[in-house]
Every structure is written in structure tokens, then in C-alpha cells.
mmCIF file of C-alpha atoms and ligand atoms in Angstrom:
data_model
loop_
_atom_site.group_PDB
_atom_site.id
_atom_site.type_symbol
_atom_site.label_atom_id
_atom_site.label_comp_id
_atom_site.label_asym_id
_atom_site.label_seq_id
_atom_site.Cartn_x
_atom_site.Cartn_y
_atom_site.Cartn_z
ATOM 1 C CA UNK Q 31 -19.834 29.736 33.206
ATOM 2 C CA UNK Q 32 -21.828 26.686 34.190
ATOM 3 C CA UNK Q 33 -20.447 24.771 37.130
ATOM 4 C CA UNK Q 34 -20.801 21.471 35.352
ATOM 5 C CA UNK Q 35 -20.564 20.825 31.644
ATOM 6 C CA UNK Q 36 -22.575 18.095 30.028
ATOM 7 C CA UNK Q 37 -20.383 15.766 27.994
ATOM 8 C CA UNK Q 38 -21.074 16.379 24.315
ATOM 9 C CA UNK Q 39 -22.675 13.571 22.372
ATOM 10 C CA UNK Q 40 -20.305 11.433 20.353
ATOM 11 C CA UNK Q 41 -22.750 9.690 18.078
ATOM 12 C CA UNK Q 42 -20.757 6.936 16.494
ATOM 13 C CA UNK Q 43 -18.390 6.112 19.341
ATOM 14 C CA UNK Q 44 -15.631 7.246 17.012
ATOM 15 C CA UNK Q 45 -12.425 8.614 18.557
ATOM 16 C CA UNK Q 46 -11.122 12.029 17.561
ATOM 17 C CA UNK Q 47 -9.596 10.567 14.449
ATOM 18 C CA UNK Q 48 -8.555 7.060 13.489
ATOM 19 C CA UNK Q 49 -7.664 4.745 10.667
ATOM 20 C CA UNK Q 50 -9.375 1.472 11.567
ATOM 21 C CA UNK Q 51 -7.567 -1.512 10.069
ATOM 22 C CA UNK Q 52 -9.755 -4.572 9.641
ATOM 23 C CA UNK Q 53 -7.358 -7.498 10.041
ATOM 24 C CA UNK Q 54 -10.102 -9.963 9.137
ATOM 25 C CA UNK Q 55 -10.322 -8.211 5.770
ATOM 26 C CA UNK Q 56 -6.543 -8.565 5.335
ATOM 27 C CA UNK Q 57 -6.776 -12.272 6.170
ATOM 28 C CA UNK Q 58 -9.645 -12.679 3.715
ATOM 29 C CA UNK Q 59 -7.760 -10.862 0.949
ATOM 30 C CA UNK Q 60 -4.611 -12.938 1.498
ATOM 31 C CA UNK Q 61 -6.650 -16.148 1.283
ATOM 32 C CA UNK Q 62 -8.414 -14.873 -1.841
ATOM 33 C CA UNK Q 63 -5.175 -13.913 -3.612
ATOM 34 C CA UNK Q 64 -3.517 -17.124 -2.529
ATOM 35 C CA UNK Q 65 -6.260 -19.225 -4.061
ATOM 36 C CA UNK Q 66 -6.002 -17.211 -7.292
ATOM 37 C CA UNK Q 67 -2.212 -17.583 -7.382
ATOM 38 C CA UNK Q 68 -2.032 -21.257 -6.371
ATOM 39 C CA UNK Q 69 0.035 -23.320 -6.898
ATOM 40 C CA UNK Q 70 2.349 -20.295 -6.931
ATOM 41 C CA UNK Q 71 3.379 -18.982 -3.512
ATOM 42 C CA UNK Q 72 2.274 -15.624 -2.168
ATOM 43 C CA UNK Q 73 4.542 -12.846 -0.963
ATOM 44 C CA UNK Q 74 2.702 -10.191 1.063
ATOM 45 C CA UNK Q 75 4.329 -6.845 0.266
ATOM 46 C CA UNK Q 76 4.393 -4.825 3.495
ATOM 47 C CA UNK Q 77 6.739 -1.977 2.505
ATOM 48 C CA UNK Q 78 5.884 1.602 3.428
ATOM 49 C CA UNK Q 79 4.316 0.599 6.745
ATOM 50 C CA UNK Q 80 2.124 -1.858 4.865
ATOM 51 C CA UNK Q 81 0.824 0.888 2.557
ATOM 52 C CA UNK Q 82 -0.112 2.873 5.661
ATOM 53 C CA UNK Q 83 -1.919 0.001 7.394
ATOM 54 C CA UNK Q 84 0.818 -0.798 9.954
ATOM 55 C CA UNK Q 85 3.623 -3.193 9.039
ATOM 56 C CA UNK Q 86 3.748 -5.544 12.015
ATOM 57 C CA UNK Q 87 0.028 -6.274 12.500
ATOM 58 C CA UNK Q 88 -0.401 -6.711 8.746
ATOM 59 C CA UNK Q 89 2.670 -8.962 8.457
ATOM 60 C CA UNK Q 90 1.515 -11.214 11.294
ATOM 61 C CA UNK Q 91 -2.025 -11.384 9.940
ATOM 62 C CA UNK Q 92 -0.845 -12.126 6.402
ATOM 63 C CA UNK Q 93 1.412 -14.958 7.578
ATOM 64 C CA UNK Q 94 -1.343 -16.434 9.734
ATOM 65 C CA UNK Q 95 -3.646 -16.283 6.704
ATOM 66 C CA UNK Q 96 -1.216 -18.268 4.556
ATOM 67 C CA UNK Q 97 1.241 -15.816 3.032
ATOM 68 C CA UNK Q 98 4.513 -17.679 2.385
ATOM 69 C CA UNK Q 99 6.871 -14.708 2.147
ATOM 70 C CA UNK Q 100 7.022 -11.054 3.147
ATOM 71 C CA UNK Q 101 8.474 -8.359 0.902
ATOM 72 C CA UNK Q 102 9.796 -4.891 1.659
ATOM 73 C CA UNK Q 103 11.558 -2.268 -0.400
ATOM 74 C CA UNK Q 104 14.211 -1.406 2.192
ATOM 75 C CA UNK Q 105 16.502 -3.618 4.243
ATOM 76 C CA UNK Q 106 15.661 -1.387 7.237
ATOM 77 C CA UNK Q 107 12.009 -2.378 6.906
ATOM 78 C CA UNK Q 108 12.895 -6.069 6.757
ATOM 79 C CA UNK Q 109 15.135 -5.667 9.811
ATOM 80 C CA UNK Q 110 12.170 -4.260 11.742
ATOM 81 C CA UNK Q 111 10.217 -7.403 10.891
ATOM 82 C CA UNK Q 112 13.064 -9.615 12.112
ATOM 83 C CA UNK Q 113 13.459 -7.491 15.269
ATOM 84 C CA UNK Q 114 9.774 -8.130 15.988
ATOM 85 C CA UNK Q 115 10.463 -11.875 15.906
ATOM 86 C CA UNK Q 116 9.094 -12.655 12.451
ATOM 87 C CA UNK Q 117 10.984 -15.624 11.006
ATOM 88 C CA UNK Q 118 9.232 -16.029 7.656
ATOM 89 C CA UNK Q 119 11.224 -15.700 4.417
ATOM 90 C CA UNK Q 120 11.825 -11.995 3.722
ATOM 91 C CA UNK Q 121 13.013 -10.193 0.606
ATOM 92 C CA UNK Q 122 14.192 -6.560 0.364
ATOM 93 C CA UNK Q 123 15.026 -5.126 -3.058
ATOM 94 C CA UNK Q 124 15.807 -1.398 -3.033
ATOM 95 C CA UNK Q 125 19.293 -0.565 -1.822
ATOM 96 C CA UNK Q 126 21.708 2.336 -1.700
ATOM 97 C CA UNK Q 127 25.453 2.458 -1.083
ATOM 98 C CA UNK Q 128 24.548 3.032 2.596
ATOM 99 C CA UNK Q 129 22.400 -0.089 2.944
ATOM 100 C CA UNK Q 130 23.486 -2.326 5.813
ATOM 101 C CA UNK Q 131 23.991 -5.548 3.847
ATOM 102 C CA UNK Q 132 25.848 -7.176 6.745
ATOM 103 C CA UNK Q 133 22.866 -6.715 9.045
ATOM 104 C CA UNK Q 134 20.625 -8.134 6.341
ATOM 105 C CA UNK Q 135 22.806 -11.210 5.843
ATOM 106 C CA UNK Q 136 23.080 -11.708 9.610
ATOM 107 C CA UNK Q 137 19.280 -11.513 9.914
ATOM 108 C CA UNK Q 138 18.712 -13.997 7.094
ATOM 109 C CA UNK Q 139 17.041 -11.456 4.821
ATOM 110 C CA UNK Q 140 17.053 -12.311 1.110
ATOM 111 C CA UNK Q 141 18.416 -9.509 -1.034
ATOM 112 C CA UNK Q 142 17.382 -8.332 -4.462
ATOM 113 C CA UNK Q 143 20.381 -7.525 -6.629
ATOM 114 C CA UNK Q 144 20.370 -5.462 -9.829
ATOM 115 C CA UNK Q 145 24.132 -5.157 -10.307
ATOM 116 C CA UNK Q 146 26.396 -2.991 -8.167
ATOM 117 C CA UNK Q 147 25.096 -4.536 -4.956
ATOM 118 C CA UNK Q 148 26.625 -7.942 -5.728
ATOM 119 C CA UNK Q 149 30.156 -7.259 -4.510
ATOM 120 C CA UNK Q 150 28.823 -5.491 -1.411
ATOM 121 C CA UNK Q 151 26.542 -8.405 -0.611
ATOM 122 C CA UNK Q 152 29.440 -10.818 -1.135
ATOM 123 C CA UNK Q 153 31.663 -8.738 1.155
ATOM 124 C CA UNK Q 154 28.930 -8.716 3.814
ATOM 125 C CA UNK Q 155 28.607 -12.479 3.543
ATOM 126 C CA UNK Q 156 32.362 -12.880 3.943
ATOM 127 C CA UNK Q 157 32.355 -10.627 7.017
ATOM 128 C CA UNK Q 158 29.350 -12.376 8.560
ATOM 129 C CA UNK Q 159 30.703 -15.826 7.611
ATOM 130 C CA UNK Q 160 27.282 -16.704 6.317
ATOM 131 C CA UNK Q 161 26.215 -17.133 2.684
ATOM 132 C CA UNK Q 162 23.817 -14.464 1.438
ATOM 133 C CA UNK Q 163 20.608 -15.413 -0.348
ATOM 134 C CA UNK Q 164 20.251 -13.395 -3.519
ATOM 135 C CA UNK Q 165 17.432 -12.789 -6.001
ATOM 136 C CA UNK Q 166 18.837 -11.363 -9.233
ATOM 137 C CA UNK Q 167 16.606 -8.674 -10.707
ATOM 138 C CA UNK Q 168 16.253 -8.348 -14.456
ATOM 139 C CA UNK Q 169 14.827 -5.174 -15.997
ATOM 140 C CA UNK Q 170 12.342 -6.661 -18.470
ATOM 141 C CA UNK Q 171 11.091 -3.262 -19.579
ATOM 142 C CA UNK Q 172 10.055 -1.138 -16.587
ATOM 143 C CA UNK Q 173 13.209 0.924 -16.869
ATOM 144 C CA UNK Q 174 13.560 1.388 -13.147
ATOM 145 C CA UNK Q 175 15.414 -0.994 -10.854
ATOM 146 C CA UNK Q 176 16.855 -4.204 -12.327
ATOM 147 C CA UNK Q 177 19.738 -5.204 -14.577
ATOM 148 C CA UNK Q 178 19.288 -4.477 -18.295
ATOM 149 C CA UNK Q 179 19.382 -7.552 -20.535
ATOM 150 C CA UNK Q 180 22.684 -6.297 -21.989
ATOM 151 C CA UNK Q 181 24.359 -6.722 -18.584
ATOM 152 C CA UNK Q 182 22.559 -9.875 -17.511
ATOM 153 C CA UNK Q 183 25.144 -12.435 -18.658
ATOM 154 C CA UNK Q 184 27.870 -10.634 -16.741
ATOM 155 C CA UNK Q 185 25.779 -10.231 -13.588
ATOM 156 C CA UNK Q 186 24.764 -13.887 -13.642
ATOM 157 C CA UNK Q 187 28.318 -15.138 -14.146
ATOM 158 C CA UNK Q 188 29.657 -12.843 -11.377
ATOM 159 C CA UNK Q 189 26.913 -14.081 -9.052
ATOM 160 C CA UNK Q 190 27.614 -17.736 -9.901
ATOM 161 C CA UNK Q 191 31.307 -17.142 -9.266
ATOM 162 C CA UNK Q 192 30.433 -15.829 -5.786
ATOM 163 C CA UNK Q 193 28.136 -18.809 -5.333
ATOM 164 C CA UNK Q 194 30.985 -21.175 -6.243
ATOM 165 C CA UNK Q 195 33.096 -19.440 -3.588
ATOM 166 C CA UNK Q 196 30.371 -20.200 -1.042
ATOM 167 C CA UNK Q 197 29.602 -16.516 -0.463
ATOM 168 C CA UNK Q 198 26.031 -16.574 -1.650
ATOM 169 C CA UNK Q 199 23.286 -18.611 -3.235
ATOM 170 C CA UNK Q 200 21.313 -17.340 -6.193
ATOM 171 C CA UNK Q 201 17.865 -18.469 -5.035
ATOM 172 C CA UNK Q 202 15.655 -16.233 -7.139
ATOM 173 C CA UNK Q 203 15.252 -14.323 -10.367
ATOM 174 C CA UNK Q 204 12.641 -11.598 -10.461
ATOM 175 C CA UNK Q 205 11.363 -8.603 -12.343
ATOM 176 C CA UNK Q 206 8.594 -6.007 -12.065
ATOM 177 C CA UNK Q 207 5.805 -5.219 -14.540
ATOM 178 C CA UNK Q 208 5.053 -1.779 -15.958
ATOM 179 C CA UNK Q 209 1.478 -1.897 -17.253
ATOM 180 C CA UNK Q 210 -0.200 -4.877 -15.600
ATOM 181 C CA UNK Q 211 -3.060 -2.634 -14.442
ATOM 182 C CA UNK Q 212 -4.000 -2.330 -18.140
ATOM 183 C CA UNK Q 213 -4.267 -6.040 -18.987
ATOM 184 C CA UNK Q 214 -4.806 -5.529 -22.735
ATOM 185 C CA UNK Q 215 -1.435 -3.837 -23.267
ATOM 186 C CA UNK Q 216 1.095 -5.897 -25.236
ATOM 187 C CA UNK Q 217 4.117 -4.725 -23.240
ATOM 188 C CA UNK Q 218 3.327 -7.309 -20.546
ATOM 189 C CA UNK Q 219 3.730 -10.128 -23.092
ATOM 190 C CA UNK Q 220 7.099 -8.688 -24.067
ATOM 191 C CA UNK Q 221 8.171 -8.486 -20.413
ATOM 192 C CA UNK Q 222 7.161 -12.112 -19.829
ATOM 193 C CA UNK Q 223 9.223 -13.155 -22.847
ATOM 194 C CA UNK Q 224 12.336 -11.326 -21.632
ATOM 195 C CA UNK Q 225 11.805 -12.739 -18.141
ATOM 196 C CA UNK Q 226 11.726 -16.302 -19.471
ATOM 197 C CA UNK Q 227 14.976 -15.721 -21.344
ATOM 198 C CA UNK Q 228 16.643 -14.234 -18.266
ATOM 199 C CA UNK Q 229 15.546 -17.182 -16.115
ATOM 200 C CA UNK Q 230 16.834 -19.669 -18.696
ATOM 201 C CA UNK Q 231 20.213 -17.919 -18.850
ATOM 202 C CA UNK Q 232 20.558 -17.959 -15.070
ATOM 203 C CA UNK Q 233 19.608 -21.626 -14.851
ATOM 204 C CA UNK Q 234 21.965 -22.583 -17.668
ATOM 205 C CA UNK Q 235 24.745 -20.757 -15.809
ATOM 206 C CA UNK Q 236 24.185 -22.867 -12.708
ATOM 207 C CA UNK Q 237 21.549 -21.099 -10.631
ATOM 208 C CA UNK Q 238 19.347 -23.523 -8.690
ATOM 209 C CA UNK Q 239 16.323 -21.256 -8.363
ATOM 210 C CA UNK Q 240 13.783 -21.636 -5.575
ATOM 211 C CA UNK Q 241 11.560 -18.825 -6.818
ATOM 212 C CA UNK Q 242 10.989 -17.091 -10.131
ATOM 213 C CA UNK Q 243 8.678 -14.122 -9.532
ATOM 214 C CA UNK Q 244 7.210 -11.393 -11.708
ATOM 215 C CA UNK Q 245 3.575 -10.665 -10.799
ATOM 216 C CA UNK Q 246 2.294 -7.741 -8.721
ATOM 217 C CA UNK Q 247 -1.368 -7.446 -7.691
ATOM 218 C CA UNK Q 248 -2.811 -6.532 -11.110
ATOM 219 C CA UNK Q 249 -0.878 -9.328 -12.837
ATOM 220 C CA UNK Q 250 -1.884 -11.809 -10.138
ATOM 221 C CA UNK Q 251 -5.521 -10.964 -10.823
ATOM 222 C CA UNK Q 252 -5.447 -10.703 -14.612
ATOM 223 C CA UNK Q 253 -2.509 -12.686 -15.993
ATOM 224 C CA UNK Q 254 -2.038 -16.267 -14.741
ATOM 225 C CA UNK Q 255 0.897 -16.558 -17.156
ATOM 226 C CA UNK Q 256 2.851 -14.180 -14.899
ATOM 227 C CA UNK Q 257 2.493 -16.226 -11.710
ATOM 228 C CA UNK Q 258 5.593 -18.462 -12.091
ATOM 229 C CA UNK Q 259 6.639 -19.743 -8.604
ATOM 230 C CA UNK Q 260 5.438 -16.778 -6.554
ATOM 231 C CA UNK Q 261 3.392 -13.585 -6.797
ATOM 232 C CA UNK Q 262 4.226 -10.372 -4.913
ATOM 233 C CA UNK Q 263 0.974 -8.731 -3.851
ATOM 234 C CA UNK Q 264 0.683 -5.434 -2.044
ATOM 235 C CA UNK Q 265 -2.422 -3.467 -2.995
ATOM 236 C CA UNK Q 266 -4.667 -6.523 -3.152
ATOM 237 C CA UNK Q 267 -3.974 -7.648 0.397
ATOM 238 C CA UNK Q 268 -5.238 -4.233 1.501
ATOM 239 C CA UNK Q 269 -8.442 -4.976 -0.398
ATOM 240 C CA UNK Q 270 -8.038 -2.367 -3.108
ATOM 241 C CA UNK Q 271 -8.449 -2.784 -6.846
ATOM 242 C CA UNK Q 272 -5.602 -1.903 -9.214
ATOM 243 C CA UNK Q 273 -7.990 -1.637 -12.155
ATOM 244 C CA UNK Q 274 -9.849 1.413 -13.470
ATOM 245 C CA UNK Q 275 -12.984 -0.554 -14.332
ATOM 246 C CA UNK Q 276 -13.254 -3.184 -11.573
ATOM 247 C CA UNK Q 277 -13.926 -2.445 -7.909
ATOM 248 C CA UNK Q 278 -12.831 -4.361 -4.837
ATOM 249 C CA UNK Q 279 -16.105 -6.273 -4.500
ATOM 250 C CA UNK Q 280 -15.911 -7.458 -8.117
ATOM 251 C CA UNK Q 281 -12.484 -8.912 -7.339
ATOM 252 C CA UNK Q 282 -13.651 -10.568 -4.122
ATOM 253 C CA UNK Q 283 -11.549 -8.186 -2.018
ATOM 254 C CA UNK Q 284 -12.500 -6.202 1.098
ATOM 255 C CA UNK Q 285 -10.946 -2.747 1.676
ATOM 256 C CA UNK Q 286 -9.153 -2.977 5.016
ATOM 257 C CA UNK Q 287 -8.827 0.683 6.037
ATOM 258 C CA UNK Q 288 -11.605 2.957 7.296
ATOM 259 C CA UNK Q 289 -10.658 6.583 7.877
ATOM 260 C CA UNK Q 290 -12.953 8.430 10.248
ATOM 261 C CA UNK Q 291 -13.207 11.318 12.650
ATOM 262 C CA UNK Q 292 -15.900 13.375 14.378
ATOM 263 C CA UNK Q 293 -17.647 16.509 13.186
ATOM 264 C CA UNK Q 294 -15.760 19.170 15.152
ATOM 265 C CA UNK Q 295 -18.114 22.137 14.689
ATOM 266 C CA UNK Q 296 -21.486 22.689 13.134
ATOM 267 C CA UNK Q 297 -22.684 26.195 12.393
ATOM 268 C CA UNK Q 298 -25.378 28.041 10.512
ATOM 269 C CA UNK Q 299 -24.142 30.619 8.028
ATOM 270 C CA UNK Q 300 -25.946 33.009 5.682
ATOM 271 C CA UNK Q 301 -25.808 32.954 1.880
ATOM 272 C CA UNK Q 302 -22.577 34.497 0.647
ATOM 273 C CA UNK Q 303 -20.309 32.937 3.297
ATOM 274 C CA UNK Q 304 -16.869 32.183 1.860
ATOM 275 C CA UNK Q 305 -15.295 28.921 3.031
ATOM 276 C CA UNK Q 306 -11.637 28.188 3.795
ATOM 277 C CA UNK Q 307 -8.439 29.746 2.410
ATOM 278 C CA UNK Q 308 -8.916 31.570 -0.858
ATOM 279 C CA UNK Q 309 -12.697 31.740 -0.300
ATOM 280 C CA UNK Q 310 -13.027 29.576 -3.396
ATOM 281 C CA UNK Q 311 -16.406 28.280 -2.248
ATOM 282 C CA UNK Q 312 -19.204 30.683 -1.332
ATOM 283 C CA UNK Q 313 -22.542 29.499 0.050
ATOM 284 C CA UNK Q 314 -25.449 30.224 -2.270
ATOM 285 C CA UNK Q 315 -28.099 29.946 0.470
ATOM 286 C CA UNK Q 316 -28.306 29.991 4.215
ATOM 287 C CA UNK Q 317 -26.868 26.655 5.258
ATOM 288 C CA UNK Q 318 -25.094 24.665 7.953
ATOM 289 C CA UNK Q 319 -21.371 24.002 7.622
ATOM 290 C CA UNK Q 320 -19.713 20.995 9.224
ATOM 291 C CA UNK Q 321 -16.053 21.150 10.186
ATOM 292 C CA UNK Q 322 -14.047 17.946 9.622
ATOM 293 C CA UNK Q 323 -10.818 17.888 11.665
ATOM 294 C CA UNK Q 324 -8.562 16.191 9.090
ATOM 295 C CA UNK Q 325 -6.301 17.909 6.601
ATOM 296 C CA UNK Q 326 -3.134 17.518 4.627
ATOM 297 C CA UNK Q 327 -1.065 17.033 7.770
ATOM 298 C CA UNK Q 328 -3.104 13.868 8.205
ATOM 299 C CA UNK Q 329 -2.354 12.863 4.624
ATOM 300 C CA UNK Q 330 -5.525 14.053 2.916
ATOM 301 C CA UNK Q 331 -4.318 15.543 -0.379
ATOM 302 C CA UNK Q 332 -4.820 19.324 -0.408
ATOM 303 C CA UNK Q 333 -5.938 19.132 -4.012
ATOM 304 C CA UNK Q 334 -8.821 16.748 -3.207
ATOM 305 C CA UNK Q 335 -11.622 19.304 -2.686
ATOM 306 C CA UNK Q 336 -14.893 17.586 -3.544
ATOM 307 C CA UNK Q 337 -13.814 14.351 -1.868
ATOM 308 C CA UNK Q 338 -16.642 12.570 -0.008
ATOM 309 C CA UNK Q 339 -17.392 12.633 3.732
ATOM 310 C CA UNK Q 340 -20.228 10.564 5.161
ATOM 311 C CA UNK Q 341 -22.128 11.957 8.163
ATOM 312 C CA UNK Q 342 -25.331 10.468 9.563
ATOM 313 C CA UNK Q 343 -25.825 8.284 6.490
ATOM 314 C CA UNK Q 344 -25.425 11.099 3.940
ATOM 315 C CA UNK Q 345 -22.297 11.674 1.815
ATOM 316 C CA UNK Q 346 -21.249 15.310 1.358
ATOM 317 C CA UNK Q 347 -18.468 16.686 -0.851
ATOM 318 C CA UNK Q 348 -15.726 18.745 0.755
ATOM 319 C CA UNK Q 349 -16.241 22.427 -0.109
ATOM 320 C CA UNK Q 350 -13.443 24.970 -0.304
ATOM 321 C CA UNK Q 351 -9.782 24.232 0.166
ATOM 322 C CA UNK Q 352 -8.467 21.425 2.321
ATOM 323 C CA UNK Q 353 -6.167 22.965 4.930
ATOM 324 C CA UNK Q 354 -3.419 21.488 7.092
ATOM 325 C CA UNK Q 355 -5.737 20.338 9.874
ATOM 326 C CA UNK Q 356 -9.282 20.742 8.677
ATOM 327 C CA UNK Q 357 -11.803 20.829 5.894
ATOM 328 C CA UNK Q 358 -15.456 21.785 5.554
ATOM 329 C CA UNK Q 359 -18.592 20.096 4.294
ATOM 330 C CA UNK Q 360 -21.878 21.807 3.464
ATOM 331 C CA UNK Q 361 -24.555 19.961 5.432
ATOM 332 C CA UNK Q 362 -27.359 21.837 3.701
ATOM 333 C CA UNK Q 363 -30.089 24.218 4.923
ATOM 334 C CA UNK Q 364 -31.081 21.751 7.622
ATOM 335 C CA UNK Q 365 -28.239 19.781 9.028
ATOM 336 C CA UNK Q 366 -28.518 16.053 8.760
ATOM 337 C CA UNK Q 367 -28.749 15.516 12.506
ATOM 338 C CA UNK Q 368 -31.837 14.515 14.450
ATOM 339 C CA UNK Q 369 -34.873 16.647 13.591
ATOM 340 C CA UNK Q 370 -32.674 19.053 11.684
ATOM 341 C CA UNK Q 371 -31.696 20.933 14.845
ATOM 342 C CA UNK Q 372 -28.769 23.252 14.126
ATOM 343 C CA UNK Q 373 -25.539 21.986 15.519
ATOM 344 C CA UNK Q 374 -26.833 18.468 16.040
ATOM 345 C CA UNK Q 375 -24.145 16.894 13.873
ATOM 346 C CA UNK Q 376 -21.456 17.999 16.343
ATOM 347 C CA UNK Q 377 -19.628 14.849 17.428
ATOM 348 C CA UNK Q 378 -21.206 12.719 14.703
ATOM 349 C CA UNK Q 379 -18.970 10.156 13.026
ATOM 350 C CA UNK Q 380 -17.512 11.480 9.772
ATOM 351 C CA UNK Q 381 -16.244 8.730 7.469
ATOM 352 C CA UNK Q 382 -13.925 9.651 4.595
ATOM 353 C CA UNK Q 383 -13.633 6.117 3.266
ATOM 354 C CA UNK Q 384 -14.229 2.539 4.347
ATOM 355 C CA UNK Q 385 -15.137 -0.849 2.943
ATOM 356 C CA UNK Q 386 -18.194 0.486 1.125
ATOM 357 C CA UNK Q 387 -20.461 -2.179 2.615
ATOM 358 C CA UNK Q 388 -22.973 0.438 3.793
ATOM 359 C CA UNK Q 389 -22.858 2.407 0.564
ATOM 360 C CA UNK Q 390 -20.265 4.682 2.158
ATOM 361 C CA UNK Q 391 -17.436 6.459 0.357
ATOM 362 C CA UNK Q 392 -14.416 4.590 -1.043
ATOM 363 C CA UNK Q 393 -10.695 5.307 -1.272
ATOM 364 C CA UNK Q 394 -11.076 5.482 -5.058
ATOM 365 C CA UNK Q 395 -13.337 8.554 -4.797
ATOM 366 C CA UNK Q 396 -10.562 10.345 -2.890
ATOM 367 C CA UNK Q 397 -8.038 9.162 -5.460
ATOM 368 C CA UNK Q 398 -10.205 10.601 -8.252
ATOM 369 C CA UNK Q 399 -10.625 13.894 -6.371
ATOM 370 C CA UNK Q 400 -6.851 14.108 -5.953
ATOM 371 C CA UNK Q 401 -5.943 12.951 -9.473
ATOM 372 C CA UNK Q 402 -4.039 9.979 -8.107
ATOM 373 C CA UNK Q 403 -4.382 6.261 -7.363
ATOM 374 C CA UNK Q 404 -5.783 4.438 -4.340
ATOM 375 C CA UNK Q 405 -2.225 3.226 -3.516
ATOM 376 C CA UNK Q 406 -1.158 6.786 -2.745
ATOM 377 C CA UNK Q 407 -4.219 7.781 -0.705
ATOM 378 C CA UNK Q 408 -3.897 5.010 1.896
ATOM 379 C CA UNK Q 409 -0.095 5.029 1.955
ATOM 380 C CA UNK Q 410 0.038 8.756 2.739
ATOM 381 C CA UNK Q 411 -2.336 8.748 5.723
ATOM 382 C CA UNK Q 412 0.116 10.244 8.185
ATOM 383 C CA UNK Q 413 1.342 9.087 11.556
ATOM 384 C CA UNK Q 414 -0.795 11.784 13.201
ATOM 385 C CA UNK Q 415 -3.790 9.528 12.575
ATOM 386 C CA UNK Q 416 -3.757 6.694 15.123
ATOM 387 C CA UNK Q 417 -4.232 3.209 13.681
ATOM 388 C CA UNK Q 418 -6.630 0.953 15.529
ATOM 389 C CA UNK Q 419 -7.082 -2.728 14.769
ATOM 390 C CA UNK Q 420 -10.199 -4.851 14.640
ATOM 391 C CA UNK Q 421 -10.755 -8.485 13.672
ATOM 392 C CA UNK Q 422 -7.950 -10.874 12.911
ATOM 393 C CA UNK Q 423 -6.991 -14.232 14.348
HETATM 394 C C1 LIG F 236 5.495 -2.541 -4.412
HETATM 395 C C2 LIG F 236 5.946 -3.700 -5.209
HETATM 396 C C3 LIG F 236 5.073 -4.797 -5.421
HETATM 397 C C4 LIG F 236 3.629 -4.797 -5.004
HETATM 398 O O1 LIG F 236 2.825 -4.175 -6.015
HETATM 399 P P1 LIG F 236 1.246 -4.145 -5.907
HETATM 400 O O2 LIG F 236 0.777 -3.581 -7.193
HETATM 401 O O3 LIG F 236 0.911 -3.271 -4.734
HETATM 402 O O4 LIG F 236 0.794 -5.539 -5.699
HETATM 403 C C5 LIG F 236 5.606 -5.916 -6.041
HETATM 404 N N1 LIG F 236 6.886 -5.950 -6.470
HETATM 405 C C6 LIG F 236 7.719 -4.905 -6.320
HETATM 406 C C7 LIG F 236 9.118 -5.001 -6.822
HETATM 407 C C8 LIG F 236 7.291 -3.737 -5.702
HETATM 408 O O5 LIG F 236 8.125 -2.698 -5.575
#
């Protein structure tokens, strides 16, 4: 054993593993979407830990960049925002019989209501001695959350009765689109039509609506006739494209998350070396393998063999199976490090995806490798990967 050990080179100053969140990109994307949506207001959707980007930093950045509202799926998520001191208008829309409606009313969180929640929200308002603010949700065709048109009259009249009692105010009507990422599909027109009818019925029944809202990110970008008073954008504020045939840059958006680590081991192997569980990949020549210390425990889909990893300016596909903690790239007969010296890529930055500005890999390539969408790739990056923040106000 040597008495002293030289520190190993860490070429890119990259920590062991990190998801870098570029808050300046978030601010840019919010401003971009806001200008597209104007005069409609913009709700920044920060559910699911802001699609994996970190709810609080994203929420603060989005508000500073001009977002008017924040949206979450769960009341518990909205309560975290309030607990952090965020006072902006907040809407939560996905409830269960265990949802703490009283806490939501007490915290001034607007509540989506598809039906059964109404009497629970009214009871919470009575207990808290504070009127709830309710957005009635109409199912215009998605077939998921929301009240079917057949039950809409009854829901509206029950809600207006509660409003007349002073228990709540119906401040919004909203719905969610099913196929807005495929702008040519006619179902969106049908959903808009049903939405207009539902809004008219609510207004005729006595609702004094502050916000009518229907559009998600793809509709915000492709269908101005869905904007109404407010758009609810998630994916776009993270700089990702919802469309098959248009990338972020073409939409004026900047991907906010970069996922990177260091090459953890670099070794020369002969031809015929099997790689990773199942030995599904076998080297066809003597080559250098690079070990990438990220796996499905970090949220990289196990199915995504072939996904891109950029090392020293070259993008390599993952070979063999992705394991819980690690995956392997084939660096080629001479590794890509300085002068081709074996092992020289040890400690080099390994980028799985980023903003693409340097020609580097994109989230969408991982989504393709995994047979999924960019939404899922970023949202599933696990808590084992530390988030670090750059840019911002
Ligand atoms: C998640 C969600 C959104 C945001 O959708 P994006 O496509 O990410 O913009 C909007 N509205 C509702 C009801 C949602 O659940």
C-alpha cells in the first residue's frame, strides 16, 4: 500500500451524481408560456415534486417569473407550499375520502370538485368557519376525474345551494384534455364544445366565475381556443416538448434538468466479454467498458438499454441490462480519454441528458429507449439523486 494516495481526477467537476436544475431555464419557460397564453393567466403545475425538479424552488422561481397560480394534484402538496410561506393562489384537484379538506380550507387552498367532494368541502368550510373556494370539474371526454355532463346540472345546483348558504364560492370551472398532444385530432374540438356548455350552465345557475380553465401544455402551445381565462402548464415550464414532431428549441423552451454522474470504472476487456445481468451484450472486439453509477434505483428505467450517455464529448449507448445501481457503456477499443490511455475516463463527467445546447443527449432519447414519454423520465428520477440548483433570480 502506498502511504499517500493521489486524489483521482474528476474531469468535469461533477459530483458523484446529481440532477442539476437550471432555474433560469424555468424562469425563461414560464415567461415564454405566459406570453403565448396572454391575456390568459398562467398556472404553473408543480405536482409530483415539480415533475422531479423540486417543488419549492420551482414554485418560487415560477412565481417570480410571472406565474399567477400554482397547481398540484394533492391537497398535501399544496399544504407543503403554504407551509413554506407561499401565498399565491393554489389549486389542488385530486382527492380521496381521506383528504384533509379542513386543512385545505384553513390554508386558503382552492379545491377542485368532481362530485362527492362537495359535501365534504362544505362540511370543512362550516367547521373552519371560512368559505371554501371551489372549481367545479366537468369531464368533457377524458373519462378520468371530473363530473360527467349527465350529472353536471345536479352538481352545479348543489354547489350554488352551498354558495347561497355562505359555505363556499364557485370560483372556477375546469376540465382536462385527452389528446392535445396530437393537435389534429377532432376530440379536442368536441371537448371545447362540451366545456363551453358546462361553463354556460354554471354561469346561468349563478356562478360568478373568476377562472375558466382547460388547457395543459400541449393545448397552450397549439390551441389558442383552449386558453379561456387561464392555462395550466406543467411539462412546458420544465422546458420539455409534449409533441412527437417538435423539440424544445422549436417551441422556444429550454430543458431545465441535467442528469449527470462520473464514470466509476474504466476497464479493458477482451472480445467475448458478456456485460451485465443476463449477458445480453457480448463485446465483439477487445474494448474498454465504462461503468456509469446510475440505475433503476435512481429512476433510470431498466428497460432503457441503448439510452445515451455522453462522456468526453462523445455519446455512447448503454450496453447490456440496466441494473439497480449501475449500467455500462462501451467506450470503444481506445477509450475516449486523453491520448486513448486505458482507464483515463475514470472520473469523467457522464451526462445522461441535459438542455442539448452542446449537442448532448436529451430526455426524449431516454423516453424513446424506455418506450415512454419525457414526462415520466424526469418525474421518476428518484430521491437518491441529489438535486442541485443553478441560475434563477
Ligand atoms: C398534470 C396536469 C396538468 C399539466 O399538464 P402538462 O401537460 O404537464 O402541462 C394540467 N391539468 C391537470 C388537471 C393535470 O393533472
